[in-house]
C-alpha cells in the first residue's frame, strides 16, 4: 500500500494529542473498521491524518474519498473542520494565524485578515490570536509547542518575553565584557563608608544597587578588635543611622538597597530606612540551615534581609532572571505550572551557610555569606553595566557576584588586610572564574 503524504492545508491544523489518538485508535480497533473515509486532495490527505495513521498501525483497510469541488474552497473547508476538532483556545489561536497566513499566500492582493476578524471567525480570544502571531513571527519553536497542545499560549508568550529580555541582557553583558577593561570596572577603597562616601571622589555615585551585610554588634573581631563590634545598643543604632543615611544618598533615583542584619536589630533598621524616606518592598528571611547551639533559647538559624527602594514606583526588578522550580512542578506535576519556574518567595532556604571546608570559603575571614545568595539579588535588582555598591566589602562576595554578572563594583572596607584579601579573590575570580 502506497504511503500517503499530508496535504499542506491539512497541516494548518494540529494532529491529535497522544491521549486523543489512543482513544480514536481504540474505537477503530473495537469497530474493526474506519467509519469515516480519509479525504484526499491531489492524492494527499486533506482530512483524516489520525484515522489514516491508526489504520496503518492496526493494519486494516483505510477508505478514502477525493475532495469534491461542490464542497467549496479547500481552505475554507479545512477551516470548517476545526470547529469539530477537540482543540483548546490556545491551539485555535495558532490555527487562526496559520489560516490567515495561508489566506494571504493564496490572495496576495487581498487585505490581510485583522486580529479582530480572526478572533471572530475562530471564536477565540483576540489577545490569544495576537500572542500566537507574535510567537509564530518571533519564535517558531515556541509556537509549535502551543500549536501541538503541549503548552498554553499565555505561558509560551511569557517565556518568549523572558527569553527576549534575557537575550538583551546577555547581549549587553557581552558588549561590556568586550569593550571594557575588567580592572576599570571595580575598586575597593579602604576606610569607613560613612566617611568615604561624603568625599568628592565618591560623590554622586548613582548606584543602582546597594547591598550590605554590616556588623551585628555581637563582638566579632574584623581585624580591628572585638570592642569595635561590642557597642551599647544606643551607640550601635546611632552609627547604623550614619551608615544607612550615607549609603542611601549614594543610590540612583531608581536604585534599591538590601540590608542583611540580625533579628535583634531588624525592627531598628526598618525604622531607620523608613525614616530616610526609602520605600519598603519586602523582608526576606534567609534560612542558614543551622545556627549556633543555644541550650537556653531557640537557636538562631536565619537572617533577615530588608529590601527598600529609593522610589516607590521606579526601580529595577528582574524576577524572570531568578526563577526557581515551583511545587506545582516538583511535587504535584501540575500542567498549569510555568515550566520556567517561579519567582522565589521571601523565605530563602537554598543557600546553606558557608562552613570551613566549603570550596568558596576565604581562609582567615571571620564571616562570609554565599555568593549565590548575593548573586540572586544582583540579577534581580540591577542591569549589566550598573554600579553595585557594598559599604562593608568584607571578603568581596558582593564584588564577585556583581563582576561575574557584568556589573560594575565599588567596595568599601575599613580593614586594609581584608581589603587586600578581597582584591586577590576578585582578581582570581575574574581571571579564572570562581567555582
PDB file of N, CA and C in Angstrom, residues 335-398:
ATOM      1  N   UNK A 335      -0.005  20.539  35.343  1.00  0.00           N
ATOM      2  CA  UNK A 335       0.189  21.005  33.973  1.00  0.00           C
ATOM      3  C   UNK A 335       0.057  22.513  33.852  1.00  0.00           C
ATOM      4  N   UNK A 336      -0.550  23.148  34.865  1.00  0.00           N
ATOM      5  CA  UNK A 336      -0.682  24.609  34.833  1.00  0.00           C
ATOM      6  C   UNK A 336       0.598  25.319  35.247  1.00  0.00           C
ATOM      7  N   UNK A 337       1.569  24.589  35.747  1.00  0.00           N
ATOM      8  CA  UNK A 337       2.809  25.201  36.233  1.00  0.00           C
ATOM      9  C   UNK A 337       3.591  25.821  35.084  1.00  0.00           C
ATOM     10  N   UNK A 338       4.163  26.971  35.346  1.00  0.00           N
ATOM     11  CA  UNK A 338       5.064  27.591  34.377  1.00  0.00           C
ATOM     12  C   UNK A 338       6.322  26.727  34.302  1.00  0.00           C
ATOM     13  N   UNK A 339       6.656  26.168  33.129  1.00  0.00           N
ATOM     14  CA  UNK A 339       7.821  25.283  33.048  1.00  0.00           C
ATOM     15  C   UNK A 339       9.134  25.978  33.392  1.00  0.00           C
ATOM     16  N   UNK A 340       9.146  27.297  33.292  1.00  0.00           N
ATOM     17  CA  UNK A 340      10.379  28.026  33.619  1.00  0.00           C
ATOM     18  C   UNK A 340      10.563  28.195  35.120  1.00  0.00           C
ATOM     19  N   UNK A 341       9.504  27.966  35.896  1.00  0.00           N
ATOM     20  CA  UNK A 341       9.613  28.112  37.340  1.00  0.00           C
ATOM     21  C   UNK A 341       8.862  29.325  37.855  1.00  0.00           C
ATOM     22  N   UNK A 342       9.190  29.738  39.074  1.00  0.00           N
ATOM     23  CA  UNK A 342       8.500  30.862  39.711  1.00  0.00           C
ATOM     24  C   UNK A 342       9.527  31.813  40.327  1.00  0.00           C
ATOM     25  N   UNK A 343       9.084  33.034  40.585  1.00  0.00           N
ATOM     26  CA  UNK A 343       9.921  33.987  41.318  1.00  0.00           C
ATOM     27  C   UNK A 343      10.020  33.493  42.761  1.00  0.00           C
ATOM     28  N   UNK A 344      11.203  33.483  43.353  1.00  0.00           N
ATOM     29  CA  UNK A 344      11.345  32.981  44.727  1.00  0.00           C
ATOM     30  C   UNK A 344      10.445  33.723  45.714  1.00  0.00           C
ATOM     31  N   UNK A 345      10.071  33.037  46.762  1.00  0.00           N
ATOM     32  CA  UNK A 345       9.312  33.673  47.838  1.00  0.00           C
ATOM     33  C   UNK A 345      10.270  34.506  48.685  1.00  0.00           C
ATOM     34  N   UNK A 346       9.763  35.042  49.785  1.00  0.00           N
ATOM     35  CA  UNK A 346      10.628  35.829  50.669  1.00  0.00           C
ATOM     36  C   UNK A 346      11.289  34.983  51.755  1.00  0.00           C
ATOM     37  N   UNK A 347      11.205  33.665  51.616  1.00  0.00           N
ATOM     38  CA  UNK A 347      11.948  32.762  52.508  1.00  0.00           C
ATOM     39  C   UNK A 347      12.922  31.966  51.650  1.00  0.00           C
ATOM     40  N   UNK A 348      14.210  32.156  51.880  1.00  0.00           N
ATOM     41  CA  UNK A 348      15.251  31.540  51.048  1.00  0.00           C
ATOM     42  C   UNK A 348      15.936  30.426  51.832  1.00  0.00           C
ATOM     43  N   UNK A 349      15.747  29.213  51.363  1.00  0.00           N
ATOM     44  CA  UNK A 349      16.327  28.049  52.033  1.00  0.00           C
ATOM     45  C   UNK A 349      17.386  27.349  51.184  1.00  0.00           C
ATOM     46  N   UNK A 350      17.661  27.892  49.995  1.00  0.00           N
ATOM     47  CA  UNK A 350      18.538  27.195  49.044  1.00  0.00           C
ATOM     48  C   UNK A 350      20.025  27.428  49.294  1.00  0.00           C
ATOM     49  N   UNK A 351      20.363  28.331  50.198  1.00  0.00           N
ATOM     50  CA  UNK A 351      21.758  28.743  50.351  1.00  0.00           C
ATOM     51  C   UNK A 351      22.287  28.371  51.741  1.00  0.00           C
ATOM     52  N   UNK A 352      22.921  27.225  51.894  1.00  0.00           N
ATOM     53  CA  UNK A 352      23.486  26.855  53.192  1.00  0.00           C
ATOM     54  C   UNK A 352      24.575  27.842  53.606  1.00  0.00           C
ATOM     55  N   UNK A 353      24.737  28.011  54.890  1.00  0.00           N
ATOM     56  CA  UNK A 353      25.787  28.908  55.368  1.00  0.00           C
ATOM     57  C   UNK A 353      27.159  28.347  54.990  1.00  0.00           C
ATOM     58  N   UNK A 354      28.131  29.238  54.847  1.00  0.00           N
ATOM     59  CA  UNK A 354      29.485  28.847  54.464  1.00  0.00           C
ATOM     60  C   UNK A 354      30.201  28.261  55.683  1.00  0.00           C
ATOM     61  N   UNK A 355      30.721  27.050  55.527  1.00  0.00           N
ATOM     62  CA  UNK A 355      31.490  26.412  56.600  1.00  0.00           C
ATOM     63  C   UNK A 355      32.954  26.307  56.169  1.00  0.00           C
ATOM     64  N   UNK A 356      33.783  25.886  57.096  1.00  0.00           N
ATOM     65  CA  UNK A 356      35.228  25.944  56.866  1.00  0.00           C
ATOM     66  C   UNK A 356      35.718  25.127  55.678  1.00  0.00           C
ATOM     67  N   UNK A 357      35.072  24.001  55.390  1.00  0.00           N
ATOM     68  CA  UNK A 357      35.570  23.159  54.293  1.00  0.00           C
ATOM     69  C   UNK A 357      34.884  23.426  52.964  1.00  0.00           C
ATOM     70  N   UNK A 358      34.096  24.505  52.871  1.00  0.00           N
ATOM     71  CA  UNK A 358      33.491  24.869  51.593  1.00  0.00           C
ATOM     72  C   UNK A 358      34.556  25.363  50.622  1.00  0.00           C
ATOM     73  N   UNK A 359      34.392  25.000  49.352  1.00  0.00           N
ATOM     74  CA  UNK A 359      35.343  25.458  48.339  1.00  0.00           C
ATOM     75  C   UNK A 359      35.326  26.976  48.211  1.00  0.00           C
ATOM     76  N   UNK A 360      34.208  27.574  48.531  1.00  0.00           N
ATOM     77  CA  UNK A 360      34.062  29.027  48.412  1.00  0.00           C
ATOM     78  C   UNK A 360      34.702  29.773  49.582  1.00  0.00           C
ATOM     79  N   UNK A 361      35.014  29.067  50.634  1.00  0.00           N
ATOM     80  CA  UNK A 361      35.470  29.693  51.868  1.00  0.00           C
ATOM     81  C   UNK A 361      36.769  30.468  51.666  1.00  0.00           C
ATOM     82  N   UNK A 362      36.802  31.694  52.188  1.00  0.00           N
ATOM     83  CA  UNK A 362      38.013  32.521  52.159  1.00  0.00           C
ATOM     84  C   UNK A 362      38.725  32.344  53.498  1.00  0.00           C
ATOM     85  N   UNK A 363      39.893  31.710  53.523  1.00  0.00           N
ATOM     86  CA  UNK A 363      40.586  31.443  54.795  1.00  0.00           C
ATOM     87  C   UNK A 363      40.915  32.730  55.547  1.00  0.00           C
ATOM     88  N   UNK A 364      40.734  32.675  56.844  1.00  0.00           N
ATOM     89  CA  UNK A 364      41.128  33.798  57.680  1.00  0.00           C
ATOM     90  C   UNK A 364      40.077  34.869  57.828  1.00  0.00           C
ATOM     91  N   UNK A 365      38.973  34.787  57.079  1.00  0.00           N
ATOM     92  CA  UNK A 365      37.946  35.819  57.216  1.00  0.00           C
ATOM     93  C   UNK A 365      36.880  35.334  58.202  1.00  0.00           C
ATOM     94  N   UNK A 366      36.510  36.158  59.185  1.00  0.00           N
ATOM     95  CA  UNK A 366      35.646  35.669  60.265  1.00  0.00           C
ATOM     96  C   UNK A 366      34.207  35.367  59.854  1.00  0.00           C
ATOM     97  N   UNK A 367      33.658  36.110  58.897  1.00  0.00           N
ATOM     98  CA  UNK A 367      32.273  35.866  58.467  1.00  0.00           C
ATOM     99  C   UNK A 367      32.213  35.942  56.954  1.00  0.00           C
ATOM    100  N   UNK A 368      31.365  35.129  56.371  1.00  0.00           N
ATOM    101  CA  UNK A 368      31.241  35.106  54.911  1.00  0.00           C
ATOM    102  C   UNK A 368      29.879  34.544  54.546  1.00  0.00           C
ATOM    103  N   UNK A 369      29.230  35.148  53.551  1.00  0.00           N
ATOM    104  CA  UNK A 369      27.922  34.677  53.100  1.00  0.00           C
ATOM    105  C   UNK A 369      28.053  34.073  51.710  1.00  0.00           C
ATOM    106  N   UNK A 370      27.118  33.230  51.284  1.00  0.00           N
ATOM    107  CA  UNK A 370      27.235  32.545  49.993  1.00  0.00           C
ATOM    108  C   UNK A 370      27.121  33.505  48.805  1.00  0.00           C
ATOM    109  N   UNK A 371      27.981  33.298  47.824  1.00  0.00           N
ATOM    110  CA  UNK A 371      27.938  34.140  46.625  1.00  0.00           C
ATOM    111  C   UNK A 371      26.608  34.019  45.904  1.00  0.00           C
ATOM    112  N   UNK A 372      26.036  32.804  45.824  1.00  0.00           N
ATOM    113  CA  UNK A 372      24.793  32.607  45.089  1.00  0.00           C
ATOM    114  C   UNK A 372      23.645  33.418  45.691  1.00  0.00           C
ATOM    115  N   UNK A 373      23.672  33.605  47.002  1.00  0.00           N
ATOM    116  CA  UNK A 373      22.641  34.411  47.637  1.00  0.00           C
ATOM    117  C   UNK A 373      22.733  35.860  47.139  1.00  0.00           C
ATOM    118  N   UNK A 374      23.936  36.411  47.152  1.00  0.00           N
ATOM    119  CA  UNK A 374      24.119  37.792  46.698  1.00  0.00           C
ATOM    120  C   UNK A 374      23.853  37.892  45.197  1.00  0.00           C
ATOM    121  N   UNK A 375      24.221  36.851  44.465  1.00  0.00           N
ATOM    122  CA  UNK A 375      24.018  36.850  43.019  1.00  0.00           C
ATOM    123  C   UNK A 375      22.540  36.955  42.665  1.00  0.00           C
ATOM    124  N   UNK A 376      21.677  36.305  43.448  1.00  0.00           N
ATOM    125  CA  UNK A 376      20.237  36.421  43.203  1.00  0.00           C
ATOM    126  C   UNK A 376      19.801  37.875  43.303  1.00  0.00           C
ATOM    127  N   UNK A 377      20.309  38.574  44.297  1.00  0.00           N
ATOM    128  CA  UNK A 377      19.958  39.982  44.485  1.00  0.00           C
ATOM    129  C   UNK A 377      20.505  40.829  43.348  1.00  0.00           C
ATOM    130  N   UNK A 378      21.741  40.575  42.957  1.00  0.00           N
ATOM    131  CA  UNK A 378      22.372  41.332  41.868  1.00  0.00           C
ATOM    132  C   UNK A 378      21.584  41.160  40.563  1.00  0.00           C
ATOM    133  N   UNK A 379      21.217  39.923  40.245  1.00  0.00           N
ATOM    134  CA  UNK A 379      20.490  39.657  38.998  1.00  0.00           C
ATOM    135  C   UNK A 379      19.096  40.270  39.022  1.00  0.00           C
ATOM    136  N   UNK A 380      18.459  40.273  40.187  1.00  0.00           N
ATOM    137  CA  UNK A 380      17.097  40.784  40.274  1.00  0.00           C
ATOM    138  C   UNK A 380      17.033  42.299  40.250  1.00  0.00           C
ATOM    139  N   UNK A 381      17.983  42.977  40.888  1.00  0.00           N
ATOM    140  CA  UNK A 381      17.835  44.405  41.152  1.00  0.00           C
ATOM    141  C   UNK A 381      18.810  45.296  40.392  1.00  0.00           C
ATOM    142  N   UNK A 382      19.488  44.772  39.376  1.00  0.00           N
ATOM    143  CA  UNK A 382      20.393  45.609  38.581  1.00  0.00           C
ATOM    144  C   UNK A 382      20.488  45.079  37.170  1.00  0.00           C
ATOM    145  N   UNK A 383      21.080  45.892  36.301  1.00  0.00           N
ATOM    146  CA  UNK A 383      21.295  45.526  34.905  1.00  0.00           C
ATOM    147  C   UNK A 383      22.790  45.418  34.626  1.00  0.00           C
ATOM    148  N   UNK A 384      23.186  44.708  33.557  1.00  0.00           N
ATOM    149  CA  UNK A 384      24.594  44.734  33.168  1.00  0.00           C
ATOM    150  C   UNK A 384      25.075  46.173  32.992  1.00  0.00           C
ATOM    151  N   UNK A 385      26.250  46.450  33.523  1.00  0.00           N
ATOM    152  CA  UNK A 385      26.808  47.801  33.431  1.00  0.00           C
ATOM    153  C   UNK A 385      26.474  48.694  34.597  1.00  0.00           C
ATOM    154  N   UNK A 386      25.470  48.341  35.409  1.00  0.00           N
ATOM    155  CA  UNK A 386      25.096  49.165  36.565  1.00  0.00           C
ATOM    156  C   UNK A 386      26.151  49.076  37.663  1.00  0.00           C
ATOM    157  N   UNK A 387      26.169  50.097  38.500  1.00  0.00           N
ATOM    158  CA  UNK A 387      27.089  50.122  39.633  1.00  0.00           C
ATOM    159  C   UNK A 387      26.449  49.456  40.838  1.00  0.00           C
ATOM    160  N   UNK A 388      27.173  48.488  41.419  1.00  0.00           N
ATOM    161  CA  UNK A 388      26.766  47.840  42.661  1.00  0.00           C
ATOM    162  C   UNK A 388      27.731  48.300  43.752  1.00  0.00           C
ATOM    163  N   UNK A 389      27.182  48.714  44.880  1.00  0.00           N
ATOM    164  CA  UNK A 389      27.987  49.268  45.971  1.00  0.00           C
ATOM    165  C   UNK A 389      27.796  48.427  47.226  1.00  0.00           C
ATOM    166  N   UNK A 390      28.906  48.089  47.878  1.00  0.00           N
ATOM    167  CA  UNK A 390      28.868  47.399  49.173  1.00  0.00           C
ATOM    168  C   UNK A 390      29.701  48.203  50.149  1.00  0.00           C
ATOM    169  N   UNK A 391      29.046  48.753  51.156  1.00  0.00           N
ATOM    170  CA  UNK A 391      29.744  49.591  52.131  1.00  0.00           C
ATOM    171  C   UNK A 391      30.512  48.804  53.168  1.00  0.00           C
ATOM    172  N   UNK A 392      30.334  47.471  53.183  1.00  0.00           N
ATOM    173  CA  UNK A 392      31.064  46.587  54.100  1.00  0.00           C
ATOM    174  C   UNK A 392      31.597  45.429  53.269  1.00  0.00           C
ATOM    175  N   UNK A 393      32.605  45.700  52.498  1.00  0.00           N
ATOM    176  CA  UNK A 393      33.101  44.787  51.465  1.00  0.00           C
ATOM    177  C   UNK A 393      33.463  43.399  51.999  1.00  0.00           C
ATOM    178  N   UNK A 394      34.083  43.349  53.186  1.00  0.00           N
ATOM    179  CA  UNK A 394      34.429  42.063  53.774  1.00  0.00           C
ATOM    180  C   UNK A 394      35.304  41.227  52.867  1.00  0.00           C
ATOM    181  N   UNK A 395      34.884  39.996  52.586  1.00  0.00           N
ATOM    182  CA  UNK A 395      35.682  39.081  51.770  1.00  0.00           C
ATOM    183  C   UNK A 395      35.503  39.306  50.274  1.00  0.00           C
ATOM    184  N   UNK A 396      34.647  40.259  49.886  1.00  0.00           N
ATOM    185  CA  UNK A 396      34.476  40.575  48.470  1.00  0.00           C
ATOM    186  C   UNK A 396      33.400  39.779  47.764  1.00  0.00           C
ATOM    187  N   UNK A 397      32.504  39.141  48.512  1.00  0.00           N
ATOM    188  CA  UNK A 397      31.468  38.314  47.894  1.00  0.00           C
ATOM    189  C   UNK A 397      30.579  39.128  46.961  1.00  0.00           C
ATOM    190  N   UNK A 398      30.171  40.316  47.388  1.00  0.00           N
ATOM    191  CA  UNK A 398      29.321  41.145  46.534  1.00  0.00           C
ATOM    192  C   UNK A 398      30.052  41.522  45.253  1.00  0.00           C
TER     193      UNK A 398
END
